[in-house]
Structure formats: structure tokens, C-alpha cells
Short mmCIF file of C-alpha atoms and ligand atoms in Angstrom, two decimals:
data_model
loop_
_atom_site.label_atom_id
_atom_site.label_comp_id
_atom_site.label_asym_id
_atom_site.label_seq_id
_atom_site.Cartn_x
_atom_site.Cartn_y
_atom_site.Cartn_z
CA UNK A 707 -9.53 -4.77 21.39
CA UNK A 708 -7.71 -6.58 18.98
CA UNK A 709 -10.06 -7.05 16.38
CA UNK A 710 -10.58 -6.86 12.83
CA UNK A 711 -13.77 -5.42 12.01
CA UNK A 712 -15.89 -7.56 9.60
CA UNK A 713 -17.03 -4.74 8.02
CA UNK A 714 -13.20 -4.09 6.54
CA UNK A 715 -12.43 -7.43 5.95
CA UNK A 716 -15.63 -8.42 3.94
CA UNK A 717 -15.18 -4.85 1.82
CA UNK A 718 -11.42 -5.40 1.07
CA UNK A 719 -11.49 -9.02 0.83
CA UNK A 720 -13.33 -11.40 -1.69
CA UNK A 721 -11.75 -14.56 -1.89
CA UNK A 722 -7.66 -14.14 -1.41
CA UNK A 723 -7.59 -17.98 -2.00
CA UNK A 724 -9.27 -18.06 -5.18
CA UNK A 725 -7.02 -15.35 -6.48
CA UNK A 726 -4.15 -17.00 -5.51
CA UNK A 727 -5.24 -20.55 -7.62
CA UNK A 728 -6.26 -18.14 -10.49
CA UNK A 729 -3.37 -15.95 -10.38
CA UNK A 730 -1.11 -19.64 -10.20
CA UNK A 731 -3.25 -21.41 -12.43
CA UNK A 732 -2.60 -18.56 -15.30
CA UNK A 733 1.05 -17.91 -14.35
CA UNK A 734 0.72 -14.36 -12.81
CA UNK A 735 1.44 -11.40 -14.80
CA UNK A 736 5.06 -11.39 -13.77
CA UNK A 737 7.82 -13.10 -15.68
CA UNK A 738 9.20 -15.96 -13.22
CA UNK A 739 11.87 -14.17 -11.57
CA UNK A 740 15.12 -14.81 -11.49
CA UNK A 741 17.15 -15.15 -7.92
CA UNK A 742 20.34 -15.29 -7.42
CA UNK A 743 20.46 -18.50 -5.15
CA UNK A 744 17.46 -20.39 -6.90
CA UNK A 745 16.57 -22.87 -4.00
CA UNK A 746 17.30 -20.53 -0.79
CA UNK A 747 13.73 -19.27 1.05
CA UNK A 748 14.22 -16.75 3.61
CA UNK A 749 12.56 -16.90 6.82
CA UNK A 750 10.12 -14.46 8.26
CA UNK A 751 9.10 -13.91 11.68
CA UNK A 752 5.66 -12.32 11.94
CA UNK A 753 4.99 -9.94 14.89
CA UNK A 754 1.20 -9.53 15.62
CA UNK A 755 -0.70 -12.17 14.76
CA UNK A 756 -4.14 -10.07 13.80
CA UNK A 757 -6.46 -10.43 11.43
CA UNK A 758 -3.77 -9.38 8.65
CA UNK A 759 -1.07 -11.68 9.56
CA UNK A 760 -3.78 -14.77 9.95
CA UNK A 761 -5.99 -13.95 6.99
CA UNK A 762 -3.70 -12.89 4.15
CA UNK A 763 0.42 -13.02 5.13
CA UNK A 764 0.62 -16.04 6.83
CA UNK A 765 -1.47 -17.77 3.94
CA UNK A 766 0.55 -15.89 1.21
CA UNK A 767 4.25 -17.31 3.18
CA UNK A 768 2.47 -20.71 2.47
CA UNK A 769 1.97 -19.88 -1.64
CA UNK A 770 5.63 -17.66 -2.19
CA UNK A 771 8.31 -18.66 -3.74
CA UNK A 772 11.38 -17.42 -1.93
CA UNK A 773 9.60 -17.35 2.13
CA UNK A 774 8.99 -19.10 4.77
CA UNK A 775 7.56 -18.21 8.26
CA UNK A 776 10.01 -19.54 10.74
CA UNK A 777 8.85 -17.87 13.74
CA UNK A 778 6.40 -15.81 15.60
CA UNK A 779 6.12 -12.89 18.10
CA UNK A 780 2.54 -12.74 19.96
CA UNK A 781 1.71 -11.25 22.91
CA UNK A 782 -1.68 -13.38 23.31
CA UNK A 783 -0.51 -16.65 24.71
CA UNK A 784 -2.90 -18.81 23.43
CA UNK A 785 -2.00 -17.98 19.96
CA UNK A 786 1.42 -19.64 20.29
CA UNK A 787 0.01 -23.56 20.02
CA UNK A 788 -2.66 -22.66 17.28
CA UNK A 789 0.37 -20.99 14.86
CA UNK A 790 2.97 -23.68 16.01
CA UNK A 791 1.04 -26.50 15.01
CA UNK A 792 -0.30 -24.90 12.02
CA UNK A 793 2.78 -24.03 10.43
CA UNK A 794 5.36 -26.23 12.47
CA UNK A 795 7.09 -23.75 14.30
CA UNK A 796 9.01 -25.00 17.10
CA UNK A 797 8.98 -23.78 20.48
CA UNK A 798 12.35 -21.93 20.79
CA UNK A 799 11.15 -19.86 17.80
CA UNK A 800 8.28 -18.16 19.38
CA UNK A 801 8.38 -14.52 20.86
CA UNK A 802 6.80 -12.32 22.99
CA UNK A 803 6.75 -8.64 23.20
CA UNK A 804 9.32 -9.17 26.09
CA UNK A 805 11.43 -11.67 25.04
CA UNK A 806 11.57 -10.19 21.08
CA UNK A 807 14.94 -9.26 21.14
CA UNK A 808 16.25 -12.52 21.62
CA UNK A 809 15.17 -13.18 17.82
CA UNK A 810 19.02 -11.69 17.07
CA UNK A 811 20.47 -14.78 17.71
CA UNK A 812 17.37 -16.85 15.98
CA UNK A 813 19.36 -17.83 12.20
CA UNK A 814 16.28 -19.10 11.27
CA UNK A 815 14.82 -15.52 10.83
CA UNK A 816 15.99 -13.24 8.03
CA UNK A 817 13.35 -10.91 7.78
CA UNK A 818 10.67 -9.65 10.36
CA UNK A 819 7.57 -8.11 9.69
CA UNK A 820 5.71 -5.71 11.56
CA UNK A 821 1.95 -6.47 11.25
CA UNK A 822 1.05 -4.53 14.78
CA UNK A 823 -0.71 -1.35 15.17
CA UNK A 824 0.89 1.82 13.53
CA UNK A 825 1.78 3.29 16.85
CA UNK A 826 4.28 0.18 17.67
CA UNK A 827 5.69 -0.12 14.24
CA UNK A 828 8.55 2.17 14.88
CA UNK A 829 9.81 0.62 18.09
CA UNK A 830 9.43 -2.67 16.67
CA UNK A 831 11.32 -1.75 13.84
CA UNK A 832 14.03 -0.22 14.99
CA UNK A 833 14.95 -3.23 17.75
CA UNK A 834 14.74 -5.89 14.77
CA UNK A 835 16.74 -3.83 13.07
CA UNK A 836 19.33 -3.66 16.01
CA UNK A 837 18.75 -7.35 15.86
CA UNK A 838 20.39 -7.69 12.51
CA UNK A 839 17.13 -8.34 10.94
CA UNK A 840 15.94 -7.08 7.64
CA UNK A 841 12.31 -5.38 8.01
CA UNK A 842 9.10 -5.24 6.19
CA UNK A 843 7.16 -2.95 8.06
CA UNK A 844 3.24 -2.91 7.56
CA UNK A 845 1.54 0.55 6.38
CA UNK A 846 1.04 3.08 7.35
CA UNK A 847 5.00 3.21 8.14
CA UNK A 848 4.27 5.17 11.30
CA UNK A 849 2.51 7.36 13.29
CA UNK A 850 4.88 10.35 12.50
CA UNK A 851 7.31 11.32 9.89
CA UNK A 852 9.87 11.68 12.58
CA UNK A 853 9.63 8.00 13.27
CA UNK A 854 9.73 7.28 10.02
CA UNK A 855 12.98 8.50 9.82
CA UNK A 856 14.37 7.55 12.85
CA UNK A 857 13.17 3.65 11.33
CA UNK A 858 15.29 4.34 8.27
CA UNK A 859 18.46 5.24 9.48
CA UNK A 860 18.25 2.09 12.15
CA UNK A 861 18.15 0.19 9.18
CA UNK A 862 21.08 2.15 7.77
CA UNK A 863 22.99 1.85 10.38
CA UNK A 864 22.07 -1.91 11.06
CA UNK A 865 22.46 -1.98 7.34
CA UNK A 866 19.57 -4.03 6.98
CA UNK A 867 16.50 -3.59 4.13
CA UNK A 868 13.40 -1.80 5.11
CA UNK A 869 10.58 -2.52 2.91
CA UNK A 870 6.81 -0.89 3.96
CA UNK A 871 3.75 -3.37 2.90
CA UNK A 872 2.69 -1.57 -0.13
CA UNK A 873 0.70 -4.71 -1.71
CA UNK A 874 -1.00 -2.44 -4.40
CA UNK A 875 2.66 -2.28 -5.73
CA UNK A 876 2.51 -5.57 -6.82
CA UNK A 877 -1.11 -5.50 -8.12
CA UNK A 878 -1.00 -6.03 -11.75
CA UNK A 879 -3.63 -3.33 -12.86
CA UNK A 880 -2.28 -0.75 -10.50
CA UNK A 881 1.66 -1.58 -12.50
CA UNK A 882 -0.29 -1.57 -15.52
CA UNK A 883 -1.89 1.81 -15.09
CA UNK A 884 1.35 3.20 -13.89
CA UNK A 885 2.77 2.07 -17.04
CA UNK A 886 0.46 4.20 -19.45
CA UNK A 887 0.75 6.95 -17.06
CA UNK A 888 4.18 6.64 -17.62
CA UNK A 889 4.48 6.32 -21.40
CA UNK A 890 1.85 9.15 -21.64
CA UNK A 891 -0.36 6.01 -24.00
CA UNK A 892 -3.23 8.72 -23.31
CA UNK A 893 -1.55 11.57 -23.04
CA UNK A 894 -0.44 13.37 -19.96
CA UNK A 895 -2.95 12.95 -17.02
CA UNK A 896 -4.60 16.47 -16.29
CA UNK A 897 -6.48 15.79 -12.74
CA UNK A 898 -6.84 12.97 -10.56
CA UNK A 899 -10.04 11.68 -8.08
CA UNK A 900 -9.21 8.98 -5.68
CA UNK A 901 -10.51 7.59 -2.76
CA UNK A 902 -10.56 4.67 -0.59
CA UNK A 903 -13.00 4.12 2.40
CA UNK A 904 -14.98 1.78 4.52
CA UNK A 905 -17.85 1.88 7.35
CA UNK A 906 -15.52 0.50 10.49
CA UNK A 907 -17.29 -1.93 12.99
CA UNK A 908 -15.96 -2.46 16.78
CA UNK A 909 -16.11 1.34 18.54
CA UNK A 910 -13.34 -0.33 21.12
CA UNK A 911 -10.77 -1.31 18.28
CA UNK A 912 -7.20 0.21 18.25
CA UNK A 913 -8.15 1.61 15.07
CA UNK A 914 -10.02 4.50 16.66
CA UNK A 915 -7.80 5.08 19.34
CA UNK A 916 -5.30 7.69 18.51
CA UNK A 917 -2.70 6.61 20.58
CA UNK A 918 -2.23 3.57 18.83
CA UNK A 919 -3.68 4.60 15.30
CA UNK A 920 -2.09 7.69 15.06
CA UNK A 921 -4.86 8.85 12.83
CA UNK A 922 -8.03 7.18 11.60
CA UNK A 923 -9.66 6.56 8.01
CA UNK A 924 -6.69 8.80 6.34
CA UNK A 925 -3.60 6.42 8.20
CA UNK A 926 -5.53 3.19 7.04
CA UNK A 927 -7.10 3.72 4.21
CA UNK A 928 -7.02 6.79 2.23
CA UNK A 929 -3.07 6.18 2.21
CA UNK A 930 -3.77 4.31 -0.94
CA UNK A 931 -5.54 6.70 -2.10
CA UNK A 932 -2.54 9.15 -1.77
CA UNK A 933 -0.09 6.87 -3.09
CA UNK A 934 -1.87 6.08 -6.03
CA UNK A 935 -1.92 9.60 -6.99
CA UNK A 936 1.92 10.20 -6.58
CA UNK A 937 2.75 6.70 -8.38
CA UNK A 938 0.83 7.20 -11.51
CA UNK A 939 2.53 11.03 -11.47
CA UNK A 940 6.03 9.96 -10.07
CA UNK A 941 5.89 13.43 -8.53
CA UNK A 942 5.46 14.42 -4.81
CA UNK A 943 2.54 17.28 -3.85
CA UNK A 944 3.63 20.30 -2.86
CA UNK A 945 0.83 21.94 -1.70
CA UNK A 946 -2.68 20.40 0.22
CA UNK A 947 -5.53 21.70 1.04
CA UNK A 948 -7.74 19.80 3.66
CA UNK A 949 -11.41 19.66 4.94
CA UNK A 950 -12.83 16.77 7.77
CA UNK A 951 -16.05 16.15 9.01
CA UNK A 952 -17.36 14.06 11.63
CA UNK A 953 -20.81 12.68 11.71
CA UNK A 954 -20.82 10.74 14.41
CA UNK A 955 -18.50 12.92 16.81
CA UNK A 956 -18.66 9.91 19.20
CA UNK A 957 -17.51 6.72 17.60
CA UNK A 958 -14.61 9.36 16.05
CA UNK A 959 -13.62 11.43 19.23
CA UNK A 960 -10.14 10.74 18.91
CA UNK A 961 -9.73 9.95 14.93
CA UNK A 962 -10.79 11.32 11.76
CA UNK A 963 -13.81 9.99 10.45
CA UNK A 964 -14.04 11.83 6.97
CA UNK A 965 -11.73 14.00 4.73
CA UNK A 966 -11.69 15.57 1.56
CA UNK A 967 -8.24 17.35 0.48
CA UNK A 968 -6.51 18.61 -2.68
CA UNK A 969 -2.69 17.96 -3.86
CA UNK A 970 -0.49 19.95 -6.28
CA UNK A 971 1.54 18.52 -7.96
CA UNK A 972 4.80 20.47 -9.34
CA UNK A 973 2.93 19.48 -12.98
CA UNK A 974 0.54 21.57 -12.00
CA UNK A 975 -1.88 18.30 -11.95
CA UNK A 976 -4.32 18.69 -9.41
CA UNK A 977 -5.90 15.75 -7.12
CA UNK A 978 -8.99 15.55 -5.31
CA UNK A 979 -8.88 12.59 -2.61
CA UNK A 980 -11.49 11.55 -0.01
CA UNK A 981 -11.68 8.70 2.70
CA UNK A 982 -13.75 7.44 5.54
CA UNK A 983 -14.83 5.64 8.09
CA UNK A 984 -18.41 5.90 7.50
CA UNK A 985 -19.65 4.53 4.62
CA UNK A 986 -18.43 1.36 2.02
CA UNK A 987 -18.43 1.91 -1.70
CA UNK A 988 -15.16 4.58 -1.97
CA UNK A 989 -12.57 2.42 -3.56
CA UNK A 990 -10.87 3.96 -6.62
CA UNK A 991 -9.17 6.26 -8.69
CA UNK A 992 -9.97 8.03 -11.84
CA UNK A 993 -6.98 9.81 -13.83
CA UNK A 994 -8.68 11.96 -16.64
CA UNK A 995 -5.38 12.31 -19.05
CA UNK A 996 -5.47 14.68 -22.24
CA UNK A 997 -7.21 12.04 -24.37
CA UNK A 998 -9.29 10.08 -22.54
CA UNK A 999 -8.96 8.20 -18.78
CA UNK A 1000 -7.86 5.66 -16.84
CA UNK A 1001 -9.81 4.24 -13.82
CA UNK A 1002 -9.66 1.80 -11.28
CA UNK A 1003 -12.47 1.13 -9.16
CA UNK A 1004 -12.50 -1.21 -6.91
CA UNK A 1005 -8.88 -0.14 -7.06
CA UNK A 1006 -7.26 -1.51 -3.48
CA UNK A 1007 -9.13 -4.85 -3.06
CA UNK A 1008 -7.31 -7.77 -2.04
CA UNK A 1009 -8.13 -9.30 -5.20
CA UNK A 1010 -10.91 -8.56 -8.23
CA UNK A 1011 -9.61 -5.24 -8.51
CA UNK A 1012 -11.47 -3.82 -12.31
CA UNK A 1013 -9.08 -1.49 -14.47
CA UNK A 1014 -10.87 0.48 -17.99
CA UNK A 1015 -9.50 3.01 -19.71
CA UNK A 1016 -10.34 5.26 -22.72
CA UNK A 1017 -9.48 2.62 -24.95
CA UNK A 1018 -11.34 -0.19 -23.47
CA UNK A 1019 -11.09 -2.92 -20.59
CA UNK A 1020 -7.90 -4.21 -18.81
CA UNK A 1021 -8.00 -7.71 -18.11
CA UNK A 1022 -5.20 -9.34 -16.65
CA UNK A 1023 -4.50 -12.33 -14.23
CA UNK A 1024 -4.80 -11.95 -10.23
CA UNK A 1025 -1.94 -12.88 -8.25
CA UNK A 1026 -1.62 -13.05 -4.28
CA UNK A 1027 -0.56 -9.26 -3.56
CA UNK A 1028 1.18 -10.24 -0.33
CA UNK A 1029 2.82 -13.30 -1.73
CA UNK A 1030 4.61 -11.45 -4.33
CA UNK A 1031 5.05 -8.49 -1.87
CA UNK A 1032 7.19 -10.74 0.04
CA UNK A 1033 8.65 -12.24 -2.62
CA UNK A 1034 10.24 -9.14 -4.08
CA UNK A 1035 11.79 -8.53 -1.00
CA UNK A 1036 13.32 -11.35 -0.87
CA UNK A 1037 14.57 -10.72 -4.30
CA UNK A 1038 15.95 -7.60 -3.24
CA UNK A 1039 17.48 -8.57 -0.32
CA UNK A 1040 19.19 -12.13 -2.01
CA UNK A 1041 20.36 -9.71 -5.16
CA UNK A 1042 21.20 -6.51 -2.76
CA UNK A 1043 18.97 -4.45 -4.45
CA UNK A 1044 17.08 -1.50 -3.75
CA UNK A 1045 13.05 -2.21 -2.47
CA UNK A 1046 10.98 0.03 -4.45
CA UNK A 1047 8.70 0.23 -1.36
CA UNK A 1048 11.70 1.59 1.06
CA UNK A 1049 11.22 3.16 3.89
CA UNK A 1050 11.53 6.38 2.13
CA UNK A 1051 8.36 5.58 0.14
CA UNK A 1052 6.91 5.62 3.63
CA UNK A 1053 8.39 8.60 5.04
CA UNK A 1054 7.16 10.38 1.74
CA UNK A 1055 3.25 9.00 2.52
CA UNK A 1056 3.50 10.59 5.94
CA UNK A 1057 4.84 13.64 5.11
CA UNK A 1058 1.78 14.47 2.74
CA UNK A 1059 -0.27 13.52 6.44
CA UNK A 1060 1.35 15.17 8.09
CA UNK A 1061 0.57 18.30 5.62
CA UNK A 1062 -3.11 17.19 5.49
CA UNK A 1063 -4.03 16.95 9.01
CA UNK A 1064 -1.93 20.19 9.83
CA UNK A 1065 -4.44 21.99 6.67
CA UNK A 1066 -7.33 20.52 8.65
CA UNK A 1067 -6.26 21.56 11.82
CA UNK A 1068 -5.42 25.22 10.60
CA UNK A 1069 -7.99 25.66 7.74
CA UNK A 1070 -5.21 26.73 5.45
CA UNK A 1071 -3.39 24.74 2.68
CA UNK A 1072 -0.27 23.98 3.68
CA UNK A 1073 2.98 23.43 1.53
CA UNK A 1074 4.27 19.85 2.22
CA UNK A 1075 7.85 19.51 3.95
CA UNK A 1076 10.57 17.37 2.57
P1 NDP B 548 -5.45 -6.50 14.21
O1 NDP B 548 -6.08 -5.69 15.27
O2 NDP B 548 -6.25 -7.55 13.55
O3 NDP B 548 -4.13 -7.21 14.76
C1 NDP B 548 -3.12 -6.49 15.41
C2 NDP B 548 -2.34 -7.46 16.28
O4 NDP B 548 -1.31 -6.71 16.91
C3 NDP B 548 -3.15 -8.06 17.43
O5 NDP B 548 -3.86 -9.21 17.07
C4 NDP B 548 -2.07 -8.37 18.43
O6 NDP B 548 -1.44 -9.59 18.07
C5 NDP B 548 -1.04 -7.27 18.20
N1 NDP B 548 -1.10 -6.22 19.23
C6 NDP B 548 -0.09 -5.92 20.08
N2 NDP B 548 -0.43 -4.93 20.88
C7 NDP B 548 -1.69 -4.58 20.58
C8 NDP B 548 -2.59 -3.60 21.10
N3 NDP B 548 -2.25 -2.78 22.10
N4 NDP B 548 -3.83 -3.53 20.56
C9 NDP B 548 -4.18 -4.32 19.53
N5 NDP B 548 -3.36 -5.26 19.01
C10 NDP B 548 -2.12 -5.40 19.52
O7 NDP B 548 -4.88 -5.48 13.12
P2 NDP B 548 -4.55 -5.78 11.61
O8 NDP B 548 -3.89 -7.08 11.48
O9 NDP B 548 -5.73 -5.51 10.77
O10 NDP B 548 -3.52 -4.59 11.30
C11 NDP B 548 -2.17 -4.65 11.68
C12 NDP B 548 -1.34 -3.71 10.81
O11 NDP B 548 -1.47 -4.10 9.46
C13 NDP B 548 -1.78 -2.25 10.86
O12 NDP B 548 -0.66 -1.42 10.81
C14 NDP B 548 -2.62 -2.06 9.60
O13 NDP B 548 -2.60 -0.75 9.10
C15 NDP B 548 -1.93 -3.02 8.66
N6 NDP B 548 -2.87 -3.54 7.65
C16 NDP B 548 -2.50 -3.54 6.35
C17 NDP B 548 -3.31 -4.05 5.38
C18 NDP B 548 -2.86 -4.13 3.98
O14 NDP B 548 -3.68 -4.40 3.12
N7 NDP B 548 -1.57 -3.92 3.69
C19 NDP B 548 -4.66 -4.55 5.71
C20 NDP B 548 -4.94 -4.59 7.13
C21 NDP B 548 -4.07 -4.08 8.05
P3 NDP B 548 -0.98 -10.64 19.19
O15 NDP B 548 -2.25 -11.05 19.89
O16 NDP B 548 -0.37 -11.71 18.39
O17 NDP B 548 -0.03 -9.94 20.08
#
């Protein structure tokens, strides 16, 4: 239990620190941004101090410019003295699962973020909400689109910020190739292939367990896959078409191992998408547009992410992902603006799921709800 598998980290992850000093060192491909209270850092409270929260958030709260993590929320006791004296967190701002709603009278916290398994983001969510916390909630959002939407309006009605950990949002080459997608710099994209996928390790880690997971390879990884085809579009599919197979019906009992399925898009573009549990080497997406392409692969690595297109190679400086991820929430919650990774960017995600695993449940394609 409670374990990253090697296997994922090693594939996604090259070396997060050395981006971070070259994406620094260069300036980062955002214009310094501009905050409406210069100086103030808001404080984050991590819940679920996994191989996420060690490896790449708690190390990217150290390098941002408008965060700090003020407090924590473990459930493994022995974590508590090894995060305290790492990052100076004093003793009346550390949680457990038990005593978590106490963090509503903790001022030091502004913003909590859910790095637990998928199944306990929505209850987590939802009481820091009702704690008068703002929320960044890790992806996938949640297990159901239900829950995503029960997560939203808590937030409404707390009215508190939900943001979902969309890093790839904040990954130069990704905004870049939005950008020409956008302004058409190749023409209109015609068809899209994506896919994002990795051979798991640990057969006992919450990942496989659908109670927890919700879902396997598709809920962890080929999300990214999906979202990259709706944000180079800006359109949502309406129709999907799904196919999974298992080869190893034991190791995947209770989640999907590997699946293939096909979006609509009301453009008529069509995209082919695949992920997996099974194998390492899926990481990218290829939009063929009406005069040439652009292509991404790997496209959803932590960091040395390559970009070409038609016209040539994109180069352009790496920059902590999770860093800036924060950041911009902070922006938008100092400035009150919208996130453009709200909670309904999540609910959206989920709702193509949800269509996918009902087409490969009832071998039919299946029109996504709204
Ligand atoms: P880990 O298994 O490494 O960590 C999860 C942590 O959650 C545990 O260490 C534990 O922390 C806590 N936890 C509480 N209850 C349970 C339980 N029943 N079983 C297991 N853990 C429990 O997972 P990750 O950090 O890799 O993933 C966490 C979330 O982050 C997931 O939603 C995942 O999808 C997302 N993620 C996002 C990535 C991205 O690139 N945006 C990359 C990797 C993950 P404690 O001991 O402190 O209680």
C-alpha cells in the first residue's frame, strides 16, 4: 500500500530539479507576473504525503513565488517529524485524517491540496471547503462525475476557489501548441492520436484497487491524453467509442489495464486515444492539421517534454510545472480571478470517462452527457 511505483516515477520523471534551475536560470517562458499584493505568499496545507506531494509539490512550494507549505495532514505518524523538521512546520499545524477539520481555524492555511487517492478527493474536498479553505484538488478530480459536482458547488457555496492539478497547463510546449491550434498557424487540425501510458509496478498499490482508484490506466494516465485533445480543439466530444483489453486479467481484476477509444468532436475532428498499464513508451500526441502537424512526444513528462511541428522544432525553456501550477492559483485567488483549471475542467474530464467506460462496458459508442 501506499506506494509509488518506480516504474511511474522513473518514466514520468527525469530530473524535476534540473528543470527547475534551467527553467530559473533562463527566466521561464512566462512574463513575471504581476500580483496584486507583491510580497504576500499563501499557505498550503498538503494532505497525503505520497510520492507526489514528497517528490514534486512539496519541492516546487520550496521554488514558487507566491506559496508556502504551512501545514500538513498525514495519516502515517511517522511522517509528521520527517516533514516538520524539513520544512519547519510546527506542531499545532499538523493533521490527521481525524483531526483535519480543525485546519478551519488554522490562519496559517489558505489553500489545501488534495494529493490522496482519487476515491478520497471528494470528501476531502468538500470538508476543506466547509473549512473556509480554497482547494487545489489533484487529478483525476474524482472517481465520479457526480462527485465532481457535488465538489464544485461546496466550493460555491463555501465560496472558495477550486483548482484541479492540471500541471500540463502550465507546460510551455503544451501552451505553445495550444496557441497554433488556436490561431489555425497550420491550418485547422483534421484528426488527433494521443496517448499516455506506463507499465505499473506494486500489484498491492491503491492504484489497482477500484475502490480507491476508481478506474485504472484511463483515471491516471490517459486523462492527459483526453485533455490534450479537447485543449488544442477547445471543443468537448460528443460521441466515444471504446475498446479494453486485459492481458494480464490478474494484476487488472478490478481496473482497466488497456483502452483504445475514439472522440467526436462537434468539428467533426476525430481522435484516436490509447493508455495503459502495461507497457512504457506511450507518451504523446500528434495533431495532423490541414498543412502539416504538430506533435508532442514525450508530451506529459515532468520535465524534457520535445514539441516539432510542420515547420520545424520548438524549443523553449523548462519551468517547474507544479511550481507555477501553484503559483497561478495563487494569482487567481489574490486577484479573484477565475482558475482556468476549475473544477469544471474536471467535471468535463470525467464526464468523457464516464462515456468511455460505459462504451466499453456496453460495446456501443455512447454520446457524452453534459
Ligand atoms: P501515493 O500512493 O504515493 O500517496 C498517496 C498518499 O495518500 C499516501 O502516501 C498516504 O499519505 C495517503 N493515503 C491516505 N489514505 C490512503 C490509502 N487508503 N491508501 C493509500 N494512500 C493513502 O500516491 P501519489 O502521490 O502518486 O498520488 C496521489 C494523487 O496524486 C492521486 O490522485 C494521483 O492521481 C495524483 N497524481 C498526480 C500526478 C500529476 O502529475 N499531477 C502524478 C502522480 C500522482 P499519508 O501517509 O501521508 O497519509
Amino acid at each position: 500500500m501506499k506506494q509509488l511505483s518506480t516504474n511511474r516515477r522513473d518514466f514520468i520523471s527525469t530530473t524535476v530539479s534540473a528543470g527547475v534551475a534551467a527553467g530559473l536560470a533562463q527566466g521561464g517562458f512566462f512574463s513575471a507576473p504581476t500580483y496584486a499584493n507583491e510580497n504576500k505568499k499563501l499557505g498550503f496545507a498538503l494532505v497525503g504525503l505520497g510520492g507526489l506531494a514528497t517528490n514534486q509539490i512539496a519541492p516546487g512550494l520550496l521554488t514558487s513565488a507566491h506559496c508556502k507549505l504551512t501545514a500538513i495532514v498525514t495519516g502515517t505518524p511517522e511522517k509528521e517529524k520527517k516533514w516538520a523538521d524539513k520544512y519547519g512546520i510546527g506542531r499545532d499545524h499538523i493533521y490527521n485524517y481525524e483531526s483535519f477539520d480543525k485546519i478551519a481555524s488554522d490562519d496559517s492555511v489558505d489553500v489545501i491540496y488534495i494529493v490522496l487517492p482519487n476515491s478520497m478527493h471528494a470528501e476531502y474536498t468538500i470538508r476543506a471547503a466547509k473549512a473556509g479553505k480554497h482547494v487545489l484538488c489533484e487529478k483525476p478530480m474524482a472517481n465520479t462525475a457526480a462527485d465532481c459536482r457535488d465538489m464544485i458547488a461546496a466550493c460555491k457555496a463555501a465560496d472558495r476557489k477550486l483548482a484541479v492539478g492540471y500541471r500540463c497547463q502550465y507546460e510551455p510546449l503544451h501552451l505553445k501548441s495550444m496557441e497554433m491550434a488556436h490561431n489555425k498557424e497550420l491550418g485547422a487540425i483534421k484528426m488527433i492520436e494521443a496517448g499516455f501510458g506506463f507499465k505499473i509496478g506494486d500489484p498491492t498499490q491503491w492504484r489497482l484497487k477500484k475502490k480507491l482508484a476508481g478506474g485504472g490506466a484511463l483515471m491516471d494516465v490517459g486523462i492527459y491524453a483526453l485533455q490534450a485533445c479537447r485543449c488544442l480543439l477547445r471543443e468537448e466530444p460528443t460521441m466515444i467509442t471504446a475498446q479494453e483489453t486485459k492481458t494480464d486479467a490478474v494484476k487488472f481484476a478490478e481496473v482497466d489495464e488497456s483502452i483504445t477509444w475514439l472522440m467526436k468532436f462537434p468539428s467533426g475532428v476525430l481522435a484516436y486515444c490509447s493508455t495503459s498499464y502495461n507497457f512504457n513508451g506511450l507518451n504523446r500526441f500528434n495533431a495532423f492539421t490541414e498543412n502539416g502537424f504538430i506533435r508532442m512526444d514525450p508530451a506529459y513528462s515532468y520535465t524534457n517534454n520535445r514539441m516539432e511541428t510542420s515547420k520545424g522544432k520548438v524549443e523553449l525553456p523548462q519551468q517547474d510545472q507544479f511550481a507555477t501550477e501553484m503559483d497561478e492559483f495563487a494569482k487567481c485567488i489574490l486577484e479573484n480571478k477565475p482558475s482556468k483549471v476549475a473544477g469544471e475542467e474536471g467535471l468535463k474530464d470525467l464526464l468523457a470517462i464516464e462515456a468511455i467506460y460505459k462504451s466499453m462496458e456496453t460495446r456501443t459508442t455512447v454520446t457524452v452527457q453534459s
